[in-house]
C-alpha positions as a Markdown table, in Angstrom:
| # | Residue | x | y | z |
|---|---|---|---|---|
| 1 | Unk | 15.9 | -30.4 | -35.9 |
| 2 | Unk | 14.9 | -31.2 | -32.5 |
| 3 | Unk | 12.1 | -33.6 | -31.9 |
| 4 | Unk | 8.5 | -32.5 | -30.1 |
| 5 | Unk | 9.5 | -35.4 | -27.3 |
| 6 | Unk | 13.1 | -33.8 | -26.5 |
| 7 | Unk | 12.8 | -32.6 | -23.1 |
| 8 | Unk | 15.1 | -29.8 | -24.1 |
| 9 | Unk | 12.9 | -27.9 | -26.7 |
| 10 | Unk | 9.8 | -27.8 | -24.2 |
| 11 | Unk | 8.5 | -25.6 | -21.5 |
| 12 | Unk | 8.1 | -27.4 | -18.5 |
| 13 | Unk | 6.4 | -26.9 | -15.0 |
| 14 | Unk | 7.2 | -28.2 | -11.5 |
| 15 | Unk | 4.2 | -28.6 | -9.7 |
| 16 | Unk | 4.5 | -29.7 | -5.6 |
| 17 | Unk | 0.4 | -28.6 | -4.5 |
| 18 | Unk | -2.8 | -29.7 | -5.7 |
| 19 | Unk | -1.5 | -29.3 | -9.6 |
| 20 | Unk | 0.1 | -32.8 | -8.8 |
| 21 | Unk | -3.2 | -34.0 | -8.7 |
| 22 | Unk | -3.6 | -35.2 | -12.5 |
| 23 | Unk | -7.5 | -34.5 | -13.0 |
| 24 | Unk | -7.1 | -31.1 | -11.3 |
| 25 | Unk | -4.0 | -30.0 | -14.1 |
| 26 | Unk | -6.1 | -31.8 | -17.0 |
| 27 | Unk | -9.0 | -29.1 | -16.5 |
| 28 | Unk | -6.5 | -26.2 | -16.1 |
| 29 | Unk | -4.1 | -27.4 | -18.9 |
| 30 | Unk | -5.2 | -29.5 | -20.8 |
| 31 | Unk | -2.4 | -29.3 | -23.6 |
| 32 | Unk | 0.1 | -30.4 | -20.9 |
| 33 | Unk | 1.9 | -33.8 | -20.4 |
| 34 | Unk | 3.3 | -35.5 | -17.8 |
| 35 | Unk | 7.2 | -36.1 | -18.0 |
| 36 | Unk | 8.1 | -37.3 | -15.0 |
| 37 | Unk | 9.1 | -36.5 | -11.3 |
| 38 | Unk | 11.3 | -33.1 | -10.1 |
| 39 | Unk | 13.1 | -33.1 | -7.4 |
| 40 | Unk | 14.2 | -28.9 | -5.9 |
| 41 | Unk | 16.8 | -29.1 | -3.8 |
| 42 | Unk | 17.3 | -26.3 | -1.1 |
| 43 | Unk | 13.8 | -26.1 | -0.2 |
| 44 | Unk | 11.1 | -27.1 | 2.1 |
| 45 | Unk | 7.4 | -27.7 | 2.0 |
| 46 | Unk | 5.1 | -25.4 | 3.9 |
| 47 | Unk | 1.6 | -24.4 | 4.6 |
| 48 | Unk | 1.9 | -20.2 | 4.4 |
| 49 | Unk | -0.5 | -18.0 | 6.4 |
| 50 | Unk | -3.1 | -17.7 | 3.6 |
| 51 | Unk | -3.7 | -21.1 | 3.8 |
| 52 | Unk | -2.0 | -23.0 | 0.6 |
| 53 | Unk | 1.1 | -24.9 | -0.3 |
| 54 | Unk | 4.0 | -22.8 | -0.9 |
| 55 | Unk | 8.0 | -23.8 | -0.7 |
| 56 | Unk | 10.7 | -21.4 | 1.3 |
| 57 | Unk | 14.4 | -21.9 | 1.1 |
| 58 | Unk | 16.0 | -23.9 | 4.1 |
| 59 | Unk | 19.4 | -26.0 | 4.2 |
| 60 | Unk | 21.3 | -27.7 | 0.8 |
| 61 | Unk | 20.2 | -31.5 | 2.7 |
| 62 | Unk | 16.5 | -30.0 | 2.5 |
| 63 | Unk | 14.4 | -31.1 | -0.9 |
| 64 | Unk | 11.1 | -31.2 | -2.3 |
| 65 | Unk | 9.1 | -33.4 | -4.7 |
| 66 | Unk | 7.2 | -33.2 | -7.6 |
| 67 | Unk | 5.4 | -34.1 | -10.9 |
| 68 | Unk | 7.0 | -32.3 | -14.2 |
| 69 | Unk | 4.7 | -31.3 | -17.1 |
| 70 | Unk | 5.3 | -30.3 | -20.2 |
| 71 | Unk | 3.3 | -27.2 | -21.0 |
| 72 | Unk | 2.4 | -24.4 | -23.8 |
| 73 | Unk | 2.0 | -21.0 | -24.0 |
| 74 | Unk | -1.7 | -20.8 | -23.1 |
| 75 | Unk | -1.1 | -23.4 | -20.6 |
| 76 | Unk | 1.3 | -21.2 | -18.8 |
| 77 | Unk | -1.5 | -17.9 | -18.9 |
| 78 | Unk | -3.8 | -20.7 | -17.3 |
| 79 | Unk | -1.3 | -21.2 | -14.7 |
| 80 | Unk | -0.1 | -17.8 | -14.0 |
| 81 | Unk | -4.4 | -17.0 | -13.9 |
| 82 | Unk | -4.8 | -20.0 | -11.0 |
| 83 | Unk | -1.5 | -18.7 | -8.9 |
| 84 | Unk | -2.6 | -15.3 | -8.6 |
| 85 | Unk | 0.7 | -13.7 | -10.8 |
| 86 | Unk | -1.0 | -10.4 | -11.0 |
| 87 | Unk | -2.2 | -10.0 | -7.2 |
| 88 | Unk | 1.0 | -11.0 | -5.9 |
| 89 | Unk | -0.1 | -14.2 | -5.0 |
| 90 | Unk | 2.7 | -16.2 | -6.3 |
| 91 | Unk | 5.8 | -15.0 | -8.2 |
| 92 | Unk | 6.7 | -16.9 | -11.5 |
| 93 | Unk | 10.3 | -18.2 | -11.2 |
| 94 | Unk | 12.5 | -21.0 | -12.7 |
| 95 | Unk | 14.5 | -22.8 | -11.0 |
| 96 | Unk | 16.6 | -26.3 | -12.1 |
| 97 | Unk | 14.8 | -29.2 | -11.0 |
| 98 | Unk | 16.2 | -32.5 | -10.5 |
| 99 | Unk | 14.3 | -35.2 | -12.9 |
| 100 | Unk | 13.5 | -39.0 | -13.1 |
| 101 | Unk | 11.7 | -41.4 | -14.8 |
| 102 | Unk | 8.2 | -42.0 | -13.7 |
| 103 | Unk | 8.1 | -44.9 | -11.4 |
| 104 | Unk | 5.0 | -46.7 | -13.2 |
| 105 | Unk | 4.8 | -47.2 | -16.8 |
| 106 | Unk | 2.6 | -45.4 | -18.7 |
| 107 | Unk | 0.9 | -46.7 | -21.6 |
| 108 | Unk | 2.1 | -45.1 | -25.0 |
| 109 | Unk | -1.8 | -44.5 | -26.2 |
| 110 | Unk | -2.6 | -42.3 | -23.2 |
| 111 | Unk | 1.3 | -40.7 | -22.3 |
| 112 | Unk | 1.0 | -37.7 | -24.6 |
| 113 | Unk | -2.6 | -36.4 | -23.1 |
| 114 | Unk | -3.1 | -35.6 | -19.8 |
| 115 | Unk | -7.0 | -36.7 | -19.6 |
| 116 | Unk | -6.0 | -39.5 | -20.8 |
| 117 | Unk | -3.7 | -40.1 | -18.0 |
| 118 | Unk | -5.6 | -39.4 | -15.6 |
| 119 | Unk | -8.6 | -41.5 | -16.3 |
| 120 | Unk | -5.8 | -44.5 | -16.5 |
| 121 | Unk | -4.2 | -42.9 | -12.9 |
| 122 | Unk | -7.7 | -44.0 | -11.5 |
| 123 | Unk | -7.6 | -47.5 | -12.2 |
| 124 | Unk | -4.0 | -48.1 | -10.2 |
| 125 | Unk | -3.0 | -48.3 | -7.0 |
| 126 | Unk | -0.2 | -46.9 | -5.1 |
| 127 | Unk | 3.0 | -48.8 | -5.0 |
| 128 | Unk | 4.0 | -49.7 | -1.5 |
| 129 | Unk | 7.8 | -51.0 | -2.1 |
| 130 | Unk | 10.5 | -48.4 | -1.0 |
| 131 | Unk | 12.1 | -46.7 | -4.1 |
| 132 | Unk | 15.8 | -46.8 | -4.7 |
| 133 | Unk | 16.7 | -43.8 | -3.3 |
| 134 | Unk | 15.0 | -44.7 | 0.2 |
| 135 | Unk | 16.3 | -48.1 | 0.5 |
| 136 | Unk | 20.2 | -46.5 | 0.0 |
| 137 | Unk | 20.5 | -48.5 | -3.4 |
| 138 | Unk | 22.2 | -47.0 | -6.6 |
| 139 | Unk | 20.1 | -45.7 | -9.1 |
| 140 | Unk | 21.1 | -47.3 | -12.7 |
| 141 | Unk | 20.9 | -43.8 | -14.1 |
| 142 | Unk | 21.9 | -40.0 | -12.6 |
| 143 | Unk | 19.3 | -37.9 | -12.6 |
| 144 | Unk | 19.3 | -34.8 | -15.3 |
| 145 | Unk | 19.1 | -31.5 | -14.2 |
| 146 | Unk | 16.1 | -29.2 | -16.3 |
| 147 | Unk | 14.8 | -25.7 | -15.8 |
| 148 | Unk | 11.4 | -25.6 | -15.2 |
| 149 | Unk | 8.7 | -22.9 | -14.2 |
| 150 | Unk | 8.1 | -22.4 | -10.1 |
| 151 | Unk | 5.4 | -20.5 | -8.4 |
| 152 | Unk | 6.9 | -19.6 | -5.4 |
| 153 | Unk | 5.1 | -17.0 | -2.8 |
| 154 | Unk | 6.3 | -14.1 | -0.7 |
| 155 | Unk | 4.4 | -15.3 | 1.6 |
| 156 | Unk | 6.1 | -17.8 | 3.6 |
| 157 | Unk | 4.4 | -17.2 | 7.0 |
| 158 | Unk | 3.0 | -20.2 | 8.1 |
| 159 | Unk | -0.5 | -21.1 | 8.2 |
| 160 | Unk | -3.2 | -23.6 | 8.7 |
| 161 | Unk | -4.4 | -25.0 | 5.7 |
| 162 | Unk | -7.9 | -24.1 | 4.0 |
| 163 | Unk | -10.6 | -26.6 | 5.1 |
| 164 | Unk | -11.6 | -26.6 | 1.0 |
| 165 | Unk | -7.6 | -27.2 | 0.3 |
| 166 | Unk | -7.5 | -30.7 | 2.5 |
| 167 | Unk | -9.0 | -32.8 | 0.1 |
| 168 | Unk | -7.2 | -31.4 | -2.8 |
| 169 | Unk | -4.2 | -31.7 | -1.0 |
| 170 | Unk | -5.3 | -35.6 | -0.4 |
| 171 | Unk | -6.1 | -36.4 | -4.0 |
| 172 | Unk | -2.7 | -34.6 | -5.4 |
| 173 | Unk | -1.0 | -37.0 | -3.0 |
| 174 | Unk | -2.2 | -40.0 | -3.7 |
| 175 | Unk | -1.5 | -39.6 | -7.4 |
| 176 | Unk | 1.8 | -38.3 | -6.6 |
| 177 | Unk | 2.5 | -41.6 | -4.8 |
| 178 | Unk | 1.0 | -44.0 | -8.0 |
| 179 | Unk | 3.8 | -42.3 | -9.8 |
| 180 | Unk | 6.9 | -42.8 | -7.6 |
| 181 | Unk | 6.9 | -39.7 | -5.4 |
| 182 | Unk | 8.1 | -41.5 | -2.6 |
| 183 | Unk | 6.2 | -42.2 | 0.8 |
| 184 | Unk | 8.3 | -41.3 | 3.5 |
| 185 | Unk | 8.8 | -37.4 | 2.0 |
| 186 | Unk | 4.7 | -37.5 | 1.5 |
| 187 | Unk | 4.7 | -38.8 | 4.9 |
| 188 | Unk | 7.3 | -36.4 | 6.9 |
| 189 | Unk | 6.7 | -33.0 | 4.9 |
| 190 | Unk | 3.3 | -33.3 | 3.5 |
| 191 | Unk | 1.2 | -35.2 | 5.5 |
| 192 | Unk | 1.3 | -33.8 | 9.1 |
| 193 | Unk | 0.5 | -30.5 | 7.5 |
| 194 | Unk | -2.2 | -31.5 | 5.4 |
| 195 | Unk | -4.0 | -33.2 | 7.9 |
| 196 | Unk | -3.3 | -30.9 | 11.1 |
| 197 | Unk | -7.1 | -29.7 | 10.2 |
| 198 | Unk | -8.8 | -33.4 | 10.4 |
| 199 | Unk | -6.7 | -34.2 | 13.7 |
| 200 | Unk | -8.3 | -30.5 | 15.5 |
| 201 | Unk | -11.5 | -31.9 | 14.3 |
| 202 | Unk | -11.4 | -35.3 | 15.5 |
| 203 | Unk | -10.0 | -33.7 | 18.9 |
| 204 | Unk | -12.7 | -31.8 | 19.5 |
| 205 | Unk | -15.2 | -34.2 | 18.6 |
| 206 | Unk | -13.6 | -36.7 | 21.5 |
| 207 | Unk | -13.3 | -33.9 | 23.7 |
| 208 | Unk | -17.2 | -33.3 | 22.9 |
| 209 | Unk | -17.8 | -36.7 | 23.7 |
| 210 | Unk | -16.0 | -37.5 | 26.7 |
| 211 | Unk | -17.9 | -34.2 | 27.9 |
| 212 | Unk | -21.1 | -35.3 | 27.2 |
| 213 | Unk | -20.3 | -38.5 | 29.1 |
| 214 | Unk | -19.2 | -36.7 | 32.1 |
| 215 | Unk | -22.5 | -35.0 | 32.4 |
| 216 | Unk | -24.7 | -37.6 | 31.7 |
| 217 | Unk | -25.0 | -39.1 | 34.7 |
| 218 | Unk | -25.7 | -35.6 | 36.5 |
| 219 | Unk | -29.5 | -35.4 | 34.7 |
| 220 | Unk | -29.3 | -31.7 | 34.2 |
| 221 | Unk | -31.8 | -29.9 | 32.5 |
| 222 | Unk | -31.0 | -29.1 | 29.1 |
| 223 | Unk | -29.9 | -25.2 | 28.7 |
| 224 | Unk | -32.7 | -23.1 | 27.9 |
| 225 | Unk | -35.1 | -24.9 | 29.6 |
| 226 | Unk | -37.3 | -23.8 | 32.6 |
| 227 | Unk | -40.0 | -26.6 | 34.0 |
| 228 | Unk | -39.8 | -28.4 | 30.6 |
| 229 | Unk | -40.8 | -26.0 | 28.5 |
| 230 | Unk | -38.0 | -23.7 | 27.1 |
| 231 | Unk | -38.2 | -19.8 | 27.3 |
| 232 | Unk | -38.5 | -19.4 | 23.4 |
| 233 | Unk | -41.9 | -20.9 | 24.0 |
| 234 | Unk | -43.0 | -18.7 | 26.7 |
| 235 | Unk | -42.3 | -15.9 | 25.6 |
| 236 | Unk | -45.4 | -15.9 | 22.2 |
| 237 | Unk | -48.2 | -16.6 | 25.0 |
| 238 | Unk | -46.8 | -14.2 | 27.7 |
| 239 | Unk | -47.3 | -11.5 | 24.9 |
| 240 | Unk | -50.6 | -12.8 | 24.1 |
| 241 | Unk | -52.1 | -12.9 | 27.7 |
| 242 | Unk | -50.6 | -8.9 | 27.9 |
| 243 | Unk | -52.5 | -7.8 | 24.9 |
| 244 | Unk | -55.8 | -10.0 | 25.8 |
| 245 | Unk | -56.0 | -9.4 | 29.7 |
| 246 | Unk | -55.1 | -5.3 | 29.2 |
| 247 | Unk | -58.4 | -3.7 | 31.4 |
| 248 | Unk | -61.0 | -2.3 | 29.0 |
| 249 | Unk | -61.4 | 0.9 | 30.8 |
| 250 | Unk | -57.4 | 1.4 | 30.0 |
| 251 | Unk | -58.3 | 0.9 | 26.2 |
| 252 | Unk | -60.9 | 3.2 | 26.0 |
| 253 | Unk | -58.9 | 5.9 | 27.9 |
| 254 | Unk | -56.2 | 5.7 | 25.4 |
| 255 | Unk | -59.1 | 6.2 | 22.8 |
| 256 | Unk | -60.7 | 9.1 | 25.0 |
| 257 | Unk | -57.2 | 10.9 | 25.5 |
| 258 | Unk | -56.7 | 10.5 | 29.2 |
| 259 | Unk | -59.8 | 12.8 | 29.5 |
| 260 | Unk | -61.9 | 9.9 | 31.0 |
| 261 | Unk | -66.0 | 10.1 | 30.7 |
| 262 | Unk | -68.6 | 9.0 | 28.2 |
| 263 | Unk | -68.9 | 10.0 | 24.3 |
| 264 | Unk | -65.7 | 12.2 | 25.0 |
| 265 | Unk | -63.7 | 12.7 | 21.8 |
| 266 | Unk | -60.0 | 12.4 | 20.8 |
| 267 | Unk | -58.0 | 15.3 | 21.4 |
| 268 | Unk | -55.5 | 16.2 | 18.8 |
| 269 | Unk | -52.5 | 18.5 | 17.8 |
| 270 | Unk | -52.5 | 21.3 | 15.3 |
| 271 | Unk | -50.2 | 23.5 | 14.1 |
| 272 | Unk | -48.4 | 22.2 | 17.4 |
| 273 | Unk | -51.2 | 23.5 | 19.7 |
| 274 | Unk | -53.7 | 21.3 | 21.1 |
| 275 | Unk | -57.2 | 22.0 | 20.1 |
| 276 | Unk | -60.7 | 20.3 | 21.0 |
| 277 | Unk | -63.9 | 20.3 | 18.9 |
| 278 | Unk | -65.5 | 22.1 | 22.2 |
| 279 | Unk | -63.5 | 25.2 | 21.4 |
| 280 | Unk | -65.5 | 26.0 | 18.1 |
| 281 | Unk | -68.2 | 26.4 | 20.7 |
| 282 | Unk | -66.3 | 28.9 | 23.0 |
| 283 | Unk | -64.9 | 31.2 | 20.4 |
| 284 | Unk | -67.9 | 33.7 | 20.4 |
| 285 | Unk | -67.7 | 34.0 | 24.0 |
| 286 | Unk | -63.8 | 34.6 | 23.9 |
| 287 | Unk | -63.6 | 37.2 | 21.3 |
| 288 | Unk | -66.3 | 38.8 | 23.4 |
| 289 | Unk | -64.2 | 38.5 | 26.5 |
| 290 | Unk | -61.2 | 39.8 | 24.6 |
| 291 | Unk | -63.1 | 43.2 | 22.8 |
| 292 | Unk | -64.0 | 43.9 | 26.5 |
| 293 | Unk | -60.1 | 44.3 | 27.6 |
| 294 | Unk | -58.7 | 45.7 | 24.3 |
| 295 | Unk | -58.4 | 49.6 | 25.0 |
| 296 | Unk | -60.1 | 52.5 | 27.8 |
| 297 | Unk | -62.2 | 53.9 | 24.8 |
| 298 | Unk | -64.5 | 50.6 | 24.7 |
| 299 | Unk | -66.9 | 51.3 | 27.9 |
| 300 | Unk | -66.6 | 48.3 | 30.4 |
| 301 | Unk | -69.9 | 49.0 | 31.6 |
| 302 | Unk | -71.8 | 45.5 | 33.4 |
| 303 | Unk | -75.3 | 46.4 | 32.2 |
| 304 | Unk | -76.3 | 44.4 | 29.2 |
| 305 | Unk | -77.3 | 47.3 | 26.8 |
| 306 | Unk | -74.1 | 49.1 | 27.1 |
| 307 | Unk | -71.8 | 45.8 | 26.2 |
| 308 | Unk | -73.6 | 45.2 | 23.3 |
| 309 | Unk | -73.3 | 48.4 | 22.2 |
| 310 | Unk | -69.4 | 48.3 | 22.7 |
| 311 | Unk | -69.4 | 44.6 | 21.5 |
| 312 | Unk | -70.4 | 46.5 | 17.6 |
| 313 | Unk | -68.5 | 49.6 | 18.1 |
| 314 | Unk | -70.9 | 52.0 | 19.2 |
| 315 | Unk | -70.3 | 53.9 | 22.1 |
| 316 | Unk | -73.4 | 56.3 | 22.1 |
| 317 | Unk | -76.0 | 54.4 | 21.2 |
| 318 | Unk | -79.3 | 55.0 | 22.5 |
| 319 | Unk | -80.7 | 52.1 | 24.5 |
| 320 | Unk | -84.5 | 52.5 | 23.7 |
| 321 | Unk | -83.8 | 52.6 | 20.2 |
| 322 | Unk | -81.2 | 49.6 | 20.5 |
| 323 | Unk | -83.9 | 47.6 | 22.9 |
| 324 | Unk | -86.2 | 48.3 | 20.3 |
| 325 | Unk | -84.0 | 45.6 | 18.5 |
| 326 | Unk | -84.7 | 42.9 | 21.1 |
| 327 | Unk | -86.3 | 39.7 | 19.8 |
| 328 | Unk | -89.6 | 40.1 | 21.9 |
| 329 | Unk | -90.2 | 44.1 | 20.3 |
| 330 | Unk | -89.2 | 42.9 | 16.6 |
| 331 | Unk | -91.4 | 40.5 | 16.9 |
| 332 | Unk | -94.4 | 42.3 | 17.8 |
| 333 | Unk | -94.0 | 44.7 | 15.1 |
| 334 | Unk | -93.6 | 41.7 | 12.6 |
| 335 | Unk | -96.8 | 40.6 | 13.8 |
């Protein structure tokens, strides 16, 4: 029966991005352990095109280094839920990574939980010496060889990395270096890329400054500006003095309809027609104009007796009997 420490009976992880940052894999696995560090040979760090680390193959004399976690079932759905698995993000692979004994020694009381270890990871410092391998001195022991989980992306465009990835990238390195990942591979393949961002930055920001410098001696006015007082400024009171100054008689002939005159009232639409109050008062005198046009069998006569008569219809009516309906005669017989 195999023991729960044998490297051989567990699942195990390679992580090369931000998972290498210990407090970072603690929150997404929390069942994990550190084993040690993983070497992949054949590959090369990169930055793709959406942003994040990824690896792509290159030449056998090309590498890249790693933590190596132990990990469970859950742990791996946690993992293949952070990489993106089921967009395409990343594609679940293993591949046989190189391993090594940690280069710090971790206490027994905190080496089998991953919190644990990375509270303790906080209190150390990164070793500065050069590691065996860098200073061309024999290692003791040859490493083993393990096969280990990879997320590896399709993706191998590159990219510039996310401004929100930088310091993730920064922490994950620095813990990868307190546990042996040695400096010159963090300072040749990971660094330039990680902080390409921070350099544009600090560029632009000299390039700002020696600007500024340049035109500070030319006493320019600021942009925007006109006499002192910028044009934002203006603009509030320029509409004010419009609406204030605006001649009253304009006012009131917007009020009067353009018709101009005293006690003059609005003209409206209706029933897309324009109409005026006045023309209640003209109707009679239309509809009397109109009955005098409508047909040859209405007498057109001029004299007042005979347009009444044709006004009501009748076109022999006599005109003593229909003067006899005059206001001065009607009256006289009331009386």
């Amino acid at each position: 029966m195999t023991s729960s420490n044998d490297p051989t009976s567990e699942k195990h992880y390679f992580a090369f991005g931000s998972n290498m940052h210990l407090e970072q894999m603690a929150k997404r696995c929390p069942r994990s352990k550190l084993r040690g560090k993983g070497r992949l040979r054949g590959y090369k760090w990169q930055i793709n095109k959406r942003g994040v680390a990824n690896i792509v193959e290159g030449d056998p004399r090309d590498f890249v280094e790693g933590l190596l976690f132990a990990v469970t079932d859950p742990d791996i759905v946690t993992l293949d839920r952070n990489e993106g698995v089921s967009k395409g993000l990343y594609n679940k692979e293993k591949r046989r990574i190189e391993c090594e004994p940690l280069s710090i020694n971790v206490p027994a009381t905190v080496k089998e939980n991953i919190t644990a270890t990375a509270e303790w990871l906080k209190e150390q410092t990164p070793s500065t010496r050069r590691t065996e391998q860098e200073s061309g001195e024999s290692h003791s022991s040859r490493p083993y060889s393990i096969s280990a989980l990879v997320y590896i992306s399709d993706r191998i465009e590159p990219g510039r990395i996310r401004q929100e990835y930088v310091a993730r990238m920064k922490s994950a390195m620095l813990d990868a270096q307190k546990l042996g990942v040695s400096k010159t591979y963090l300072d040749t393949c990971l660094n330039p890329l990680v902080s390409a961002r921070d350099e544009e930055i600090a560029s632009a920001r000299r390039a700002a400054v020696e600007h500024g410098e340049s035109l500070s001696g030319q006493h320019l006015a600021p942009a925007g500006r006109v006499g002192g007082v910028r044009e934002e400024e203006n603009r509030p009171r320029q509409r004010r003095r419009e609406v204030d100054y605006t001649p009253r008689e304009h006012r009131q002939g917007h009020r009067r309809g353009h018709r101009g005159g005293e006690g003059r009232e609005h003209r409206g639409y209706h029933n897309d027609r324009l109409t005026d109050p006045r023309d209640s008062q003209n109707a009679p005198r239309q509809r009397e104009a109109r009955m005098r046009t409508r047909g040859s069998d209405i007498d057109l006569r001029d004299d007042s007796d005979s347009t009444r008569s044709s006004y009501y219809g009748r076109d022999e009516v006599d005109s003593s009997w229909f003067g006899s309906l005059q206001w001065g005669t009607w009256g006289c017989d009331i009386l």
